[in-house]
Amino acid sequence: MLRSMSGIVTIGLSLSLAAASTGAAVDAPENLEELRQASLERVNEARVEGGLDRLELDAILNEAAQAHAQDMLDRDFYDHVTPDGQDPMDRYLAAGGSTGVVVAENIARCEDCSVPAGLDDVDWMHESWMESPGHRENILMQGLSHYGFGMVDRADGSIFGVETFAGPGTPHGATSADAPPMPAAAQNELAVSLINDMRRAAGTEPVEAARQLSAAAIAIIPAGDLSETALGSLAPPEDLLSTEQGWTRLRMLAGSCSGCGEAATGADVRFFLEQWREMPDQHQALTDAAAEALGMAVVADGSGNKIAVALIAGD
């Protein structure tokens, strides 16, 4: 008897709808639904013990997991990436999932084992995954919400098991426990405070928080699409330059992230400012001596996608 396990995590940054299965005969155990429920129960027991939220069984993740288990059996390979280059995110999307989430996958196989596969196989897979740091990390990951499980077997003693996880993730640099949602006004105040720290270090005068700029930042973020592809359509509102403030120049910084939590938080404000600080053009815009006012907003779609926009006005 030979048993082995493997685990991987991916984040939804690309869209690929290639099929994950070869269309060969189905080798699912007759009691697959029972095995899925048993696997979910074991995962949720571990998560509850670790103070984490329970996961819900998900039809899309079940399909992705089952397709990969069948594919590995049919094409005689054992990996998270198929021979034609499809990974867990590709399989999730092919099954009907959406971009923006974190997707994690654990796989296991047993050769020369007793078939049909049963609850004992679910047990040894779960116990083995929990004893392996990388697989355990997937099972106990924060920011997950849904779960899928697939299993196949054949008379030659081959058994493949796949468990797949998905969820909105957590804000970069934070855990769900220390990253409460932050209202737009508080986001802007935090952003201006952090940017003024940068400006002091650069020897430039501080900027003021401008409510109209933060409102404009929110207004230009598309309500229906917060993916990375939406960034190219963003443009600063030129009508702000005709206000009584006397601004003659307006600059915009924008960024996106996926798998980074359900709600906009202070951690997101810090994350995007850190990214911009490391980019020469963006850093120059934030510390420009001619800048007078700033508005920043981070908007989340609840599924893991976020877009941040900062508008910097001056003369």
Coordinates of C-alpha atoms in Angstrom, one line a residue:
M1 CA 0.0 0.0 0.0
L2 CA 1.4 3.4 -1.0
R3 CA -0.2 6.6 0.1
S4 CA 0.8 10.2 -0.7
M5 CA -0.6 13.8 -0.3
S6 CA 0.0 17.2 -1.8
G7 CA -1.5 20.7 -1.3
I8 CA -1.6 24.1 -3.1
V9 CA -3.1 27.6 -2.8
T10 CA -4.0 29.9 -5.7
I11 CA -5.6 33.3 -6.0
G12 CA -8.0 34.4 -8.7
L13 CA -6.0 36.7 -10.9
S14 CA -6.7 35.3 -14.3
L15 CA -9.6 33.8 -16.3
S16 CA -9.2 30.4 -17.9
L17 CA -12.2 28.2 -18.9
A18 CA -10.3 25.1 -20.2
A19 CA -11.9 21.8 -19.3
A20 CA -10.3 19.9 -16.4
S21 CA -11.6 16.4 -17.3
T22 CA -10.9 14.0 -20.1
G23 CA -14.5 12.8 -20.4
A24 CA -13.6 9.2 -19.5
A25 CA -15.8 6.8 -17.6
V26 CA -16.8 7.9 -14.1
D27 CA -15.2 6.0 -11.3
A28 CA -16.9 7.7 -8.4
P29 CA -17.8 5.5 -5.4
E30 CA -21.6 4.8 -5.1
N31 CA -21.6 6.5 -1.7
L32 CA -19.8 9.6 -2.8
E33 CA -22.3 12.0 -1.2
E34 CA -21.8 10.2 2.1
L35 CA -18.1 10.5 1.8
R36 CA -18.3 14.2 1.0
Q37 CA -20.4 14.9 4.1
A38 CA -18.0 12.9 6.2
S39 CA -15.0 14.8 4.8
L40 CA -16.7 18.1 5.4
E41 CA -17.6 17.1 9.0
R42 CA -13.9 16.3 9.7
V43 CA -12.7 19.5 8.2
N44 CA -15.3 21.6 10.2
E45 CA -14.4 19.8 13.4
A46 CA -10.8 20.8 12.9
R47 CA -11.8 24.4 12.0
V48 CA -14.1 24.8 15.0
E49 CA -11.5 23.5 17.3
G50 CA -9.1 26.1 15.9
G51 CA -11.7 28.9 16.4
L52 CA -12.5 29.3 12.7
D53 CA -15.7 29.5 10.8
R54 CA -17.4 26.3 9.5
L55 CA -17.4 25.7 5.7
E56 CA -20.4 24.9 3.5
L57 CA -20.4 22.2 0.9
D58 CA -20.4 23.8 -2.5
A59 CA -21.5 22.2 -5.8
I60 CA -18.9 24.1 -7.9
L61 CA -16.1 23.0 -5.7
N62 CA -17.4 19.4 -5.6
E63 CA -17.4 19.4 -9.4
A64 CA -13.9 20.8 -9.6
A65 CA -12.6 18.3 -7.0
Q66 CA -14.3 15.3 -8.7
A67 CA -13.1 16.3 -12.1
H68 CA -9.5 16.5 -10.9
A69 CA -9.6 13.2 -9.1
Q70 CA -11.1 11.5 -12.2
D71 CA -8.5 13.2 -14.5
M72 CA -5.6 12.1 -12.4
L73 CA -6.9 8.5 -12.5
D74 CA -7.6 8.6 -16.2
R75 CA -4.3 10.2 -17.3
D76 CA -2.1 8.5 -14.7
F77 CA -0.6 11.6 -13.2
Y78 CA -0.5 13.0 -9.6
D79 CA -0.2 16.8 -9.4
H80 CA -2.1 20.0 -8.8
V81 CA -1.2 21.1 -12.4
T82 CA -2.5 18.9 -15.2
P83 CA -0.3 17.8 -18.1
D84 CA -1.9 20.6 -20.2
G85 CA -1.2 23.2 -17.5
Q86 CA -4.5 23.6 -15.7
D87 CA -4.3 24.5 -12.0
P88 CA -6.9 24.5 -9.2
M89 CA -8.1 28.0 -10.1
D90 CA -8.6 26.9 -13.7
R91 CA -10.7 24.0 -12.6
Y92 CA -12.7 26.1 -10.2
L93 CA -13.5 28.6 -13.0
A94 CA -14.3 25.8 -15.5
A95 CA -16.8 24.4 -13.0
G96 CA -18.6 27.8 -12.9
G97 CA -16.6 29.7 -10.1
S98 CA -15.7 33.3 -10.2
T99 CA -12.5 35.2 -10.0
G100 CA -11.5 37.1 -6.9
V101 CA -11.4 34.3 -4.4
V102 CA -8.7 32.3 -2.8
V103 CA -8.7 28.7 -3.9
A104 CA -6.8 25.9 -2.1
E105 CA -6.5 22.3 -2.9
N106 CA -5.3 19.1 -1.1
I107 CA -4.8 15.9 -3.1
A108 CA -4.1 12.3 -2.0
R109 CA -3.7 8.9 -3.6
C110 CA -3.5 5.4 -2.5
E111 CA -2.1 2.5 -4.6
D112 CA -2.8 -1.2 -4.0
C113 CA -5.5 -0.3 -1.6
S114 CA -8.8 -2.0 -0.8
V115 CA -11.7 -0.8 -2.9
P116 CA -14.3 0.4 -3.1
A117 CA -13.2 3.6 -1.3
G118 CA -15.0 4.2 2.0
L119 CA -15.1 6.2 5.2
D120 CA -11.8 4.7 6.3
D121 CA -10.1 6.3 3.3
V122 CA -11.7 9.7 4.1
D123 CA -10.3 9.3 7.7
W124 CA -6.7 8.5 6.6
M125 CA -6.7 11.3 4.1
H126 CA -7.9 13.8 6.6
E127 CA -5.6 12.6 9.3
S128 CA -2.6 12.6 7.0
W129 CA -3.4 16.1 5.7
M130 CA -3.8 17.4 9.3
E131 CA -0.3 15.9 10.2
S132 CA 1.3 17.8 7.3
P133 CA 2.0 21.5 7.9
G134 CA 1.1 22.7 4.4
H135 CA -2.1 20.7 4.1
R136 CA -3.1 21.6 7.6
E137 CA -2.6 25.2 6.7
N138 CA -5.1 24.9 3.8
I139 CA -7.7 23.2 6.1
L140 CA -7.3 25.9 8.8
M141 CA -6.9 28.9 6.4
Q142 CA -8.8 32.0 7.4
G143 CA -11.0 33.7 4.8
L144 CA -12.5 30.4 3.5
S145 CA -16.2 29.9 3.2
H146 CA -16.9 26.8 1.0
Y147 CA -15.7 23.3 0.5
G148 CA -15.7 20.5 -2.1
F149 CA -14.6 16.9 -2.1
G150 CA -14.1 14.3 -4.8
M151 CA -13.0 10.7 -4.8
V152 CA -12.5 8.0 -7.4
D153 CA -11.3 4.4 -7.3
R154 CA -10.7 1.4 -9.5
A155 CA -10.5 -2.3 -9.1
D156 CA -6.7 -2.2 -9.4
G157 CA -6.5 -0.6 -5.9
S158 CA -6.1 3.0 -7.1
I159 CA -7.8 5.7 -5.0
F160 CA -7.6 9.4 -5.6
G161 CA -9.0 12.0 -3.2
V162 CA -9.3 15.8 -3.7
E163 CA -10.5 18.5 -1.3
T164 CA -11.0 22.0 -2.6
F165 CA -11.5 25.2 -0.7
A166 CA -12.6 28.7 -1.7
G167 CA -13.4 32.0 0.0
P168 CA -12.8 35.7 -0.1
G169 CA -9.5 35.5 1.8
T170 CA -8.3 38.1 4.3
P171 CA -6.8 41.6 3.9
H172 CA -3.1 41.6 3.2
G173 CA -1.1 42.1 6.3
A174 CA -4.0 41.3 8.6
T175 CA -6.1 38.5 10.1
S176 CA -9.9 38.5 10.1
A177 CA -9.8 39.2 13.9
D178 CA -7.9 42.5 13.6
A179 CA -9.3 43.9 10.4
P180 CA -12.8 45.3 11.0
P181 CA -14.5 47.1 8.1
M182 CA -13.5 50.7 7.8
P183 CA -15.9 53.5 6.6
A184 CA -14.9 55.7 3.7
A185 CA -14.3 58.8 5.9
A186 CA -12.0 56.8 8.2
Q187 CA -10.2 55.3 5.3
N188 CA -9.4 58.8 4.0
E189 CA -8.2 60.0 7.4
L190 CA -5.9 57.1 7.8
A191 CA -4.6 57.5 4.2
V192 CA -3.8 61.1 4.7
S193 CA -2.1 60.4 8.0
L194 CA 0.1 57.7 6.5
I195 CA 0.9 59.8 3.4
N196 CA 1.9 62.8 5.5
D197 CA 4.4 60.6 7.3
M198 CA 5.9 59.9 3.8
R199 CA 5.8 63.5 3.0
R200 CA 7.6 64.5 6.2
A201 CA 10.3 61.9 5.5
A202 CA 10.6 63.4 2.0
G203 CA 10.8 67.0 3.3
T204 CA 7.5 68.2 1.8
E205 CA 4.5 69.9 3.4
P206 CA 1.5 67.8 4.5
V207 CA -1.6 67.5 2.5
E208 CA -5.2 67.9 3.8
A209 CA -8.0 65.3 3.6
A210 CA -10.6 66.4 1.1
R211 CA -14.0 64.9 1.4
Q212 CA -14.9 65.7 -2.2
L213 CA -11.8 63.9 -3.5
S214 CA -12.6 60.7 -1.5
A215 CA -16.2 60.9 -2.7
A216 CA -15.0 61.3 -6.3
A217 CA -12.6 58.3 -5.8
I218 CA -15.6 56.1 -4.8
A219 CA -17.7 57.4 -7.7
I220 CA -15.2 56.4 -10.4
I221 CA -14.8 52.8 -9.1
P222 CA -17.2 50.6 -11.2
A223 CA -19.9 49.1 -9.1
G224 CA -20.2 45.8 -11.0
D225 CA -16.5 45.0 -11.7
L226 CA -13.7 45.2 -9.2
S227 CA -11.4 42.9 -10.9
E228 CA -7.9 43.8 -12.1
T229 CA -9.2 44.3 -15.7
A230 CA -11.4 47.2 -14.5
L231 CA -8.3 49.4 -13.7
G232 CA -7.8 50.3 -17.3
S233 CA -11.1 52.0 -17.5
L234 CA -10.6 54.3 -14.5
A235 CA -10.1 58.0 -15.1
P236 CA -9.9 61.0 -12.8
P237 CA -12.9 63.4 -12.9
E238 CA -11.7 66.6 -14.5
D239 CA -14.6 68.7 -13.2
L240 CA -12.9 68.7 -9.8
L241 CA -10.4 71.2 -11.2
S242 CA -13.0 73.8 -11.6
T243 CA -14.0 73.9 -8.0
E244 CA -13.5 76.9 -5.7
Q245 CA -10.5 75.2 -4.2
G246 CA -8.4 76.5 -7.0
W247 CA -6.8 73.2 -7.9
T248 CA -5.2 73.1 -11.3
R249 CA -3.8 69.6 -11.4
L250 CA -5.2 66.3 -10.4
R251 CA -3.4 62.9 -10.3
M252 CA -4.9 59.5 -9.8
L253 CA -3.3 56.3 -8.3
A254 CA -5.3 53.0 -8.6
G255 CA -4.7 49.4 -7.6
S256 CA -6.6 46.2 -7.2
C257 CA -6.3 42.9 -5.2
S258 CA -8.1 39.6 -5.2
G259 CA -8.6 37.1 -2.5
C260 CA -8.0 39.9 0.0
G261 CA -11.2 39.8 2.1
E262 CA -14.9 40.7 2.1
A263 CA -14.8 44.3 3.4
A264 CA -12.5 47.3 3.0
T265 CA -10.3 47.8 6.0
G266 CA -7.5 49.8 7.4
A267 CA -5.2 47.0 6.5
D268 CA -6.1 47.5 2.8
V269 CA -5.3 51.2 3.0
R270 CA -1.9 50.4 4.4
F271 CA -1.4 47.6 1.8
F272 CA -2.1 49.8 -1.2
L273 CA 0.0 52.7 0.1
E274 CA 2.9 50.4 0.7
Q275 CA 2.6 49.1 -2.9
W276 CA 2.6 52.7 -4.2
R277 CA 5.5 53.8 -2.0
E278 CA 7.7 51.2 -3.6
M279 CA 6.9 52.4 -7.1
P280 CA 8.9 55.5 -8.2
D281 CA 6.1 57.3 -10.1
Q282 CA 3.5 56.7 -7.5
H283 CA 5.8 57.6 -4.6
Q284 CA 6.6 60.9 -6.4
A285 CA 2.9 61.7 -6.8
L286 CA 2.3 61.1 -3.1
T287 CA 5.2 63.3 -2.0
D288 CA 5.0 66.0 -4.7
A289 CA 5.6 69.4 -3.1
A290 CA 2.8 70.9 -5.3
A291 CA 0.1 68.5 -3.8
E292 CA -2.3 70.1 -1.4
A293 CA -5.2 67.7 -0.9
L294 CA -5.9 64.0 -1.1
G295 CA -8.8 61.6 -1.1
M296 CA -8.5 57.9 -1.0
A297 CA -11.1 55.1 -1.0
V298 CA -11.0 51.3 -1.1
V299 CA -14.1 49.5 -2.3
A300 CA -14.8 45.8 -1.9
D301 CA -17.3 43.6 -3.7
G302 CA -17.7 41.1 -0.8
S303 CA -16.3 38.2 -2.7
G304 CA -12.6 39.0 -2.4
N305 CA -12.0 41.7 -5.1
K306 CA -11.0 45.2 -4.1
I307 CA -10.1 48.4 -5.9
A308 CA -8.3 51.4 -4.3
V309 CA -8.2 54.9 -5.8
A310 CA -6.3 57.9 -4.5
L311 CA -6.9 61.4 -6.0
I312 CA -4.2 64.0 -5.4
A313 CA -5.0 67.7 -6.1
G314 CA -2.8 70.7 -6.2
D315 CA -1.5 73.6 -8.3

